[in-house]
mmCIF file of C-alpha atoms in Angstrom:
data_model
loop_
_atom_site.group_PDB
_atom_site.id
_atom_site.type_symbol
_atom_site.label_atom_id
_atom_site.label_comp_id
_atom_site.label_asym_id
_atom_site.label_seq_id
_atom_site.Cartn_x
_atom_site.Cartn_y
_atom_site.Cartn_z
ATOM 1 C CA GLY K 1320 -0.166 0.309 -0.626
ATOM 2 C CA GLN K 1321 0.672 3.693 0.239
ATOM 3 C CA ILE K 1322 2.304 2.882 3.566
ATOM 4 C CA THR K 1323 5.772 1.453 1.699
ATOM 5 C CA SER K 1324 6.400 5.389 0.271
ATOM 6 C CA SER K 1325 6.871 6.718 3.733
ATOM 7 C CA PRO K 1326 10.321 7.491 4.497
ATOM 8 C CA ASN K 1327 9.936 6.781 7.687
ATOM 9 C CA VAL K 1328 7.158 5.859 10.610
ATOM 10 C CA GLU K 1329 7.646 7.179 13.266
ATOM 11 C CA ASN K 1330 3.701 7.610 14.771
ATOM 12 C CA TYR K 1331 2.874 3.088 15.385
ATOM 13 C CA PRO K 1332 2.685 2.589 18.415
ATOM 14 C CA GLY K 1333 4.984 0.169 20.158
ATOM 15 C CA ILE K 1334 7.944 1.695 16.454
ATOM 16 C CA ALA K 1335 9.971 4.303 17.470
ATOM 17 C CA SER K 1336 11.109 4.506 13.910
ATOM 18 C CA VAL K 1337 10.641 2.732 10.997
ATOM 19 C CA SER K 1338 10.992 2.870 6.808
ATOM 20 C CA GLY K 1339 7.613 1.982 5.328
ATOM 21 C CA SER K 1340 8.917 -0.512 3.034
ATOM 22 C CA GLU K 1341 10.335 -2.398 5.984
ATOM 23 C CA PHE K 1342 6.321 -1.699 8.529
ATOM 24 C CA SER K 1343 4.657 -3.255 5.403
ATOM 25 C CA MET K 1344 6.854 -6.202 4.979
ATOM 26 C CA ASN K 1345 7.282 -6.851 8.890
ATOM 27 C CA LEU K 1346 3.199 -7.173 9.127
ATOM 28 C CA LEU K 1347 3.341 -9.562 5.520
ATOM 29 C CA ASP K 1348 4.984 -11.674 7.599
ATOM 30 C CA GLN K 1349 2.936 -11.471 10.874
ATOM 31 C CA ALA K 1350 0.157 -12.424 8.355
ATOM 32 C CA MET K 1351 1.612 -15.056 7.398
ATOM 33 C CA LYS K 1352 3.240 -16.619 10.236
ATOM 34 C CA LEU K 1353 -1.299 -16.260 11.646
ATOM 35 C CA GLY K 1354 -1.253 -18.927 8.704
ATOM 36 C CA ALA K 1355 -2.909 -16.765 5.594
ATOM 37 C CA GLU K 1356 -1.762 -17.436 2.542
ATOM 38 C CA THR K 1357 -0.666 -14.777 -0.285
ATOM 39 C CA GLN K 1358 -0.963 -15.873 -4.131
ATOM 40 C CA MET K 1359 0.170 -12.767 -7.010
ATOM 41 C CA ALA K 1360 -2.176 -12.654 -9.928
ATOM 42 C CA GLN K 1361 -4.584 -10.313 -11.622
ATOM 43 C CA VAL K 1362 -7.893 -10.871 -10.840
ATOM 44 C CA THR K 1363 -10.431 -10.196 -13.124
ATOM 45 C CA GLY K 1364 -13.802 -11.231 -12.693
ATOM 46 C CA ILE K 1365 -15.929 -12.129 -9.373
ATOM 47 C CA ARG K 1366 -18.625 -15.318 -9.934
ATOM 48 C CA ASP K 1367 -21.609 -15.087 -7.571
ATOM 49 C CA GLU K 1368 -22.977 -18.815 -7.098
ATOM 50 C CA GLY K 1369 -24.485 -18.552 -3.670
ATOM 51 C CA GLU K 1370 -23.166 -18.833 -0.494
ATOM 52 C CA VAL K 1371 -19.675 -19.350 -2.917
ATOM 53 C CA LYS K 1372 -17.916 -16.868 -4.062
ATOM 54 C CA VAL K 1373 -14.900 -16.441 -6.881
ATOM 55 C CA ILE K 1374 -12.137 -14.981 -7.009
ATOM 56 C CA VAL K 1375 -11.143 -15.625 -11.693
ATOM 57 C CA THR K 1376 -7.327 -15.083 -11.966
ATOM 58 C CA PRO K 1377 -6.062 -16.080 -16.010
ATOM 59 C CA GLU K 1378 -4.044 -18.593 -13.838
ATOM 60 C CA LYS K 1379 -7.199 -20.466 -11.652
ATOM 61 C CA GLU K 1380 -10.747 -19.637 -10.051
ATOM 62 C CA TYR K 1381 -10.791 -18.948 -6.328
ATOM 63 C CA PRO K 1382 -14.123 -20.091 -4.347
ATOM 64 C CA CYS K 1383 -14.147 -18.977 -0.570
ATOM 65 C CA ARG K 1384 -17.086 -17.478 1.844
ATOM 66 C CA SER K 1385 -16.334 -14.188 0.868
ATOM 67 C CA ILE K 1386 -14.664 -11.326 -0.523
ATOM 68 C CA VAL K 1387 -13.471 -8.703 1.327
ATOM 69 C CA LEU K 1388 -11.495 -5.630 -1.051
ATOM 70 C CA ALA K 1389 -9.265 -3.663 -0.161
ATOM 71 C CA THR K 1390 -7.687 -2.585 -3.555
ATOM 72 C CA GLY K 1391 -5.850 0.781 -1.582
ATOM 73 C CA VAL K 1392 -6.203 3.810 -3.231
ATOM 74 C CA THR K 1393 -3.233 6.606 -5.129
ATOM 75 C CA HIS K 1394 -2.153 10.319 -4.635
ATOM 76 C CA ARG K 1395 -3.844 13.003 -6.579
ATOM 77 C CA HIS K 1396 -1.115 14.393 -7.862
ATOM 78 C CA LEU K 1397 -0.064 17.723 -8.218
ATOM 79 C CA GLY K 1398 1.463 16.598 -11.407
ATOM 80 C CA VAL K 1399 4.712 19.596 -11.354
ATOM 81 C CA PRO K 1400 8.062 18.938 -11.450
ATOM 82 C CA ASN K 1401 9.954 17.535 -9.618
ATOM 83 C CA GLU K 1402 6.894 16.523 -7.139
ATOM 84 C CA GLU K 1403 7.663 11.938 -7.506
ATOM 85 C CA ARG K 1404 11.305 12.333 -7.347
ATOM 86 C CA LEU K 1405 11.148 13.917 -4.041
ATOM 87 C CA THR K 1406 8.849 12.585 -2.564
ATOM 88 C CA GLY K 1407 9.457 11.866 0.931
ATOM 89 C CA ALA K 1408 12.214 14.496 0.844
ATOM 90 C CA GLY K 1409 9.598 17.339 1.345
ATOM 91 C CA VAL K 1410 6.380 16.115 -0.918
ATOM 92 C CA SER K 1411 3.913 15.124 1.574
ATOM 93 C CA TYR K 1412 0.168 13.465 0.997
ATOM 94 C CA CYS K 1413 -1.269 13.369 4.422
ATOM 95 C CA ALA K 1414 -0.360 15.802 7.120
ATOM 96 C CA THR K 1415 -1.958 13.100 9.908
ATOM 97 C CA CYS K 1416 0.648 11.267 9.041
ATOM 98 C CA ASP K 1417 3.417 12.508 8.157
ATOM 99 C CA GLY K 1418 2.561 15.571 10.680
ATOM 100 C CA MET K 1419 4.918 14.876 13.507
ATOM 101 C CA PHE K 1420 8.056 15.744 10.715
ATOM 102 C CA PHE K 1421 6.768 19.441 9.799
ATOM 103 C CA ARG K 1422 7.980 21.188 13.514
ATOM 104 C CA GLY K 1423 10.802 23.762 13.138
ATOM 105 C CA LYS K 1424 9.801 23.851 9.002
ATOM 106 C CA GLU K 1425 7.978 26.224 6.499
ATOM 107 C CA VAL K 1426 5.472 23.970 5.100
ATOM 108 C CA ALA K 1427 3.586 24.504 1.541
ATOM 109 C CA VAL K 1428 0.250 23.362 0.532
ATOM 110 C CA VAL K 1429 -1.358 23.616 -2.335
ATOM 111 C CA GLY K 1430 -5.594 23.576 -3.006
ATOM 112 C CA GLY K 1431 -8.379 25.246 -2.116
ATOM 113 C CA GLY K 1432 -11.023 22.727 0.266
ATOM 114 C CA ASN K 1433 -11.586 21.420 3.663
ATOM 115 C CA VAL K 1434 -8.549 18.378 2.852
ATOM 116 C CA ALA K 1435 -6.797 21.301 2.429
ATOM 117 C CA MET K 1436 -8.359 23.338 5.269
ATOM 118 C CA ASP K 1437 -7.104 20.476 7.764
ATOM 119 C CA CYS K 1438 -4.125 20.048 5.964
ATOM 120 C CA ALA K 1439 -3.220 23.092 6.565
ATOM 121 C CA ARG K 1440 -4.693 23.648 9.890
ATOM 122 C CA SER K 1441 -3.450 20.428 11.094
ATOM 123 C CA ALA K 1442 0.941 21.595 10.302
ATOM 124 C CA ILE K 1443 0.172 24.127 11.600
ATOM 125 C CA ARG K 1444 -0.849 22.402 14.711
ATOM 126 C CA CYS K 1445 2.361 20.128 14.697
ATOM 127 C CA HIS K 1446 3.815 23.369 15.673
ATOM 128 C CA ALA K 1447 5.517 23.687 11.950
ATOM 129 C CA LYS K 1448 7.102 27.550 12.007
ATOM 130 C CA GLU K 1449 4.659 28.452 9.074
ATOM 131 C CA VAL K 1450 2.084 27.067 6.594
ATOM 132 C CA THR K 1451 1.413 28.566 4.028
ATOM 133 C CA VAL K 1452 -2.287 27.646 1.303
ATOM 134 C CA ILE K 1453 -1.224 29.133 -2.383
ATOM 135 C CA TYR K 1454 -3.818 28.059 -4.585
ATOM 136 C CA ARG K 1455 -5.166 29.740 -7.708
ATOM 137 C CA ARG K 1456 -8.499 31.005 -7.504
ATOM 138 C CA ARG K 1457 -9.671 33.546 -4.620
ATOM 139 C CA GLN K 1458 -10.507 32.902 -1.494
ATOM 140 C CA ILE K 1459 -13.694 33.645 -2.924
ATOM 141 C CA ASP K 1460 -13.411 30.703 -5.280
ATOM 142 C CA MET K 1461 -12.224 28.480 -2.668
ATOM 143 C CA THR K 1462 -14.690 24.855 -2.291
ATOM 144 C CA ALA K 1463 -13.556 24.965 1.119
ATOM 145 C CA LEU K 1464 -16.403 25.433 3.528
ATOM 146 C CA PRO K 1465 -15.786 29.138 4.630
ATOM 147 C CA SER K 1466 -15.585 28.503 8.390
ATOM 148 C CA GLU K 1467 -12.528 26.208 7.560
ATOM 149 C CA ILE K 1468 -11.580 29.031 6.069
ATOM 150 C CA GLN K 1469 -11.710 31.057 8.735
ATOM 151 C CA GLY K 1470 -10.478 28.145 11.158
ATOM 152 C CA ALA K 1471 -7.216 28.079 9.226
ATOM 153 C CA ILE K 1472 -6.284 32.217 9.565
ATOM 154 C CA GLU K 1473 -7.610 31.456 13.308
ATOM 155 C CA GLU K 1474 -4.178 30.076 13.553
ATOM 156 C CA GLY K 1475 -2.382 31.301 11.528
ATOM 157 C CA VAL K 1476 -2.440 29.474 8.103
ATOM 158 C CA GLU K 1477 -1.868 32.572 4.940
ATOM 159 C CA LEU K 1478 -3.200 32.621 1.750
ATOM 160 C CA LEU K 1479 -1.524 33.329 -1.670
ATOM 161 C CA THR K 1480 -4.776 33.477 -3.571
ATOM 162 C CA LEU K 1481 -4.027 32.907 -7.641
ATOM 163 C CA ASN K 1482 -1.246 31.490 -7.695
ATOM 164 C CA ALA K 1483 -0.638 28.159 -10.051
ATOM 165 C CA PRO K 1484 1.088 25.820 -9.205
ATOM 166 C CA VAL K 1485 4.978 25.233 -11.389
ATOM 167 C CA LYS K 1486 6.788 23.034 -9.593
ATOM 168 C CA ILE K 1487 8.916 22.156 -6.457
ATOM 169 C CA ASN K 1488 12.473 22.607 -6.426
ATOM 170 C CA ALA K 1489 15.092 20.761 -4.139
ATOM 171 C CA ASP K 1490 18.560 21.613 -2.344
ATOM 172 C CA ALA K 1491 22.002 20.499 -2.742
ATOM 173 C CA GLU K 1492 20.816 17.923 -1.070
ATOM 174 C CA GLY K 1493 17.639 16.371 -2.586
ATOM 175 C CA ASN K 1494 15.658 18.025 -0.591
ATOM 176 C CA VAL K 1495 12.867 20.153 -0.870
ATOM 177 C CA CYS K 1496 13.083 24.033 -1.014
ATOM 178 C CA GLY K 1497 11.199 25.961 -2.163
ATOM 179 C CA PHE K 1498 7.846 25.790 -4.682
ATOM 180 C CA VAL K 1499 7.617 28.038 -7.705
ATOM 181 C CA ALA K 1500 3.692 29.333 -8.531
ATOM 182 C CA GLN K 1501 3.098 31.402 -11.749
ATOM 183 C CA PRO K 1502 1.013 34.243 -10.971
ATOM 184 C CA GLN K 1503 -2.869 34.380 -12.013
ATOM 185 C CA ILE K 1504 -5.823 36.327 -13.105
ATOM 186 C CA ILE K 1505 -9.630 36.658 -13.111
ATOM 187 C CA SER K 1506 -10.309 35.988 -16.648
ATOM 188 C CA VAL K 1507 -14.169 34.633 -18.355
ATOM 189 C CA TYR K 1508 -16.969 34.061 -16.251
ATOM 190 C CA ASP K 1509 -18.812 30.534 -17.569
ATOM 191 C CA LYS K 1510 -22.627 30.715 -17.447
ATOM 192 C CA GLN K 1511 -23.310 30.131 -13.403
ATOM 193 C CA GLY K 1512 -20.681 33.092 -12.539
ATOM 194 C CA LYS K 1513 -17.376 31.519 -11.229
ATOM 195 C CA PRO K 1514 -14.465 32.672 -12.720
ATOM 196 C CA SER K 1515 -11.417 31.058 -15.109
ATOM 197 C CA VAL K 1516 -7.521 32.261 -14.271
ATOM 198 C CA THR K 1517 -5.827 32.994 -16.496
ATOM 199 C CA VAL K 1518 -1.553 33.689 -16.581
ATOM 200 C CA ALA K 1519 -0.799 37.049 -15.438
ATOM 201 C CA ASN K 1520 1.525 39.679 -16.661
ATOM 202 C CA LYS K 1521 3.828 38.454 -13.336
ATOM 203 C CA PRO K 1522 7.059 36.524 -13.145
ATOM 204 C CA GLU K 1523 7.346 33.292 -11.164
ATOM 205 C CA ILE K 1524 7.447 33.684 -7.791
ATOM 206 C CA GLU K 1525 8.711 31.051 -4.869
ATOM 207 C CA VAL K 1526 7.462 30.394 -2.287
ATOM 208 C CA PRO K 1527 10.002 29.266 0.588
ATOM 209 C CA CYS K 1528 8.927 25.612 2.004
ATOM 210 C CA GLU K 1529 10.453 22.601 3.210
ATOM 211 C CA VAL K 1530 7.685 20.925 3.240
ATOM 212 C CA VAL K 1531 5.316 20.680 0.664
ATOM 213 C CA LEU K 1532 1.111 19.065 0.954
#
């Protein structure tokens, strides 16, 4: 799962520090010692035969009494340069998971929804030095609840609106050191009265940060 991409896990009870990949292998080893069996195969279908359910793969069929779907999820990526390379080196997708690493650091949160506000407020509560929310539209256009936005502001979060993501910069040691954004301006309004944005005639800006959420 996603835990395998975490360089360090330090918020699991009873474990001081472990890499995500080692942690996941320990979970697998424990399950197998308790009697679980593993099969590597691509599931192409599930067939319902009353009390018996059948998992279909190209090589074999597996009859069983019940099925648990645990397919996991994938992160929603920004798609900007250096994002993938810096994952685990300052790029994070979970403030709750990685919050302990934010202490004393400058954090940039990209987005304008409730999740972005939650990440920003979580980072503040984890004693981040400074937290900036970067959003490509105006504050009034944010999809987060007004109470969430106001709450974030009252907790010390700064809002940098009308700035679109460009890329993530790294220092000489390969860690996040800044987030580059392109200023935007309001453009055409749609039928629902929602404005689009377009590139402003201004140079790109860099927001100093050590963490990008």
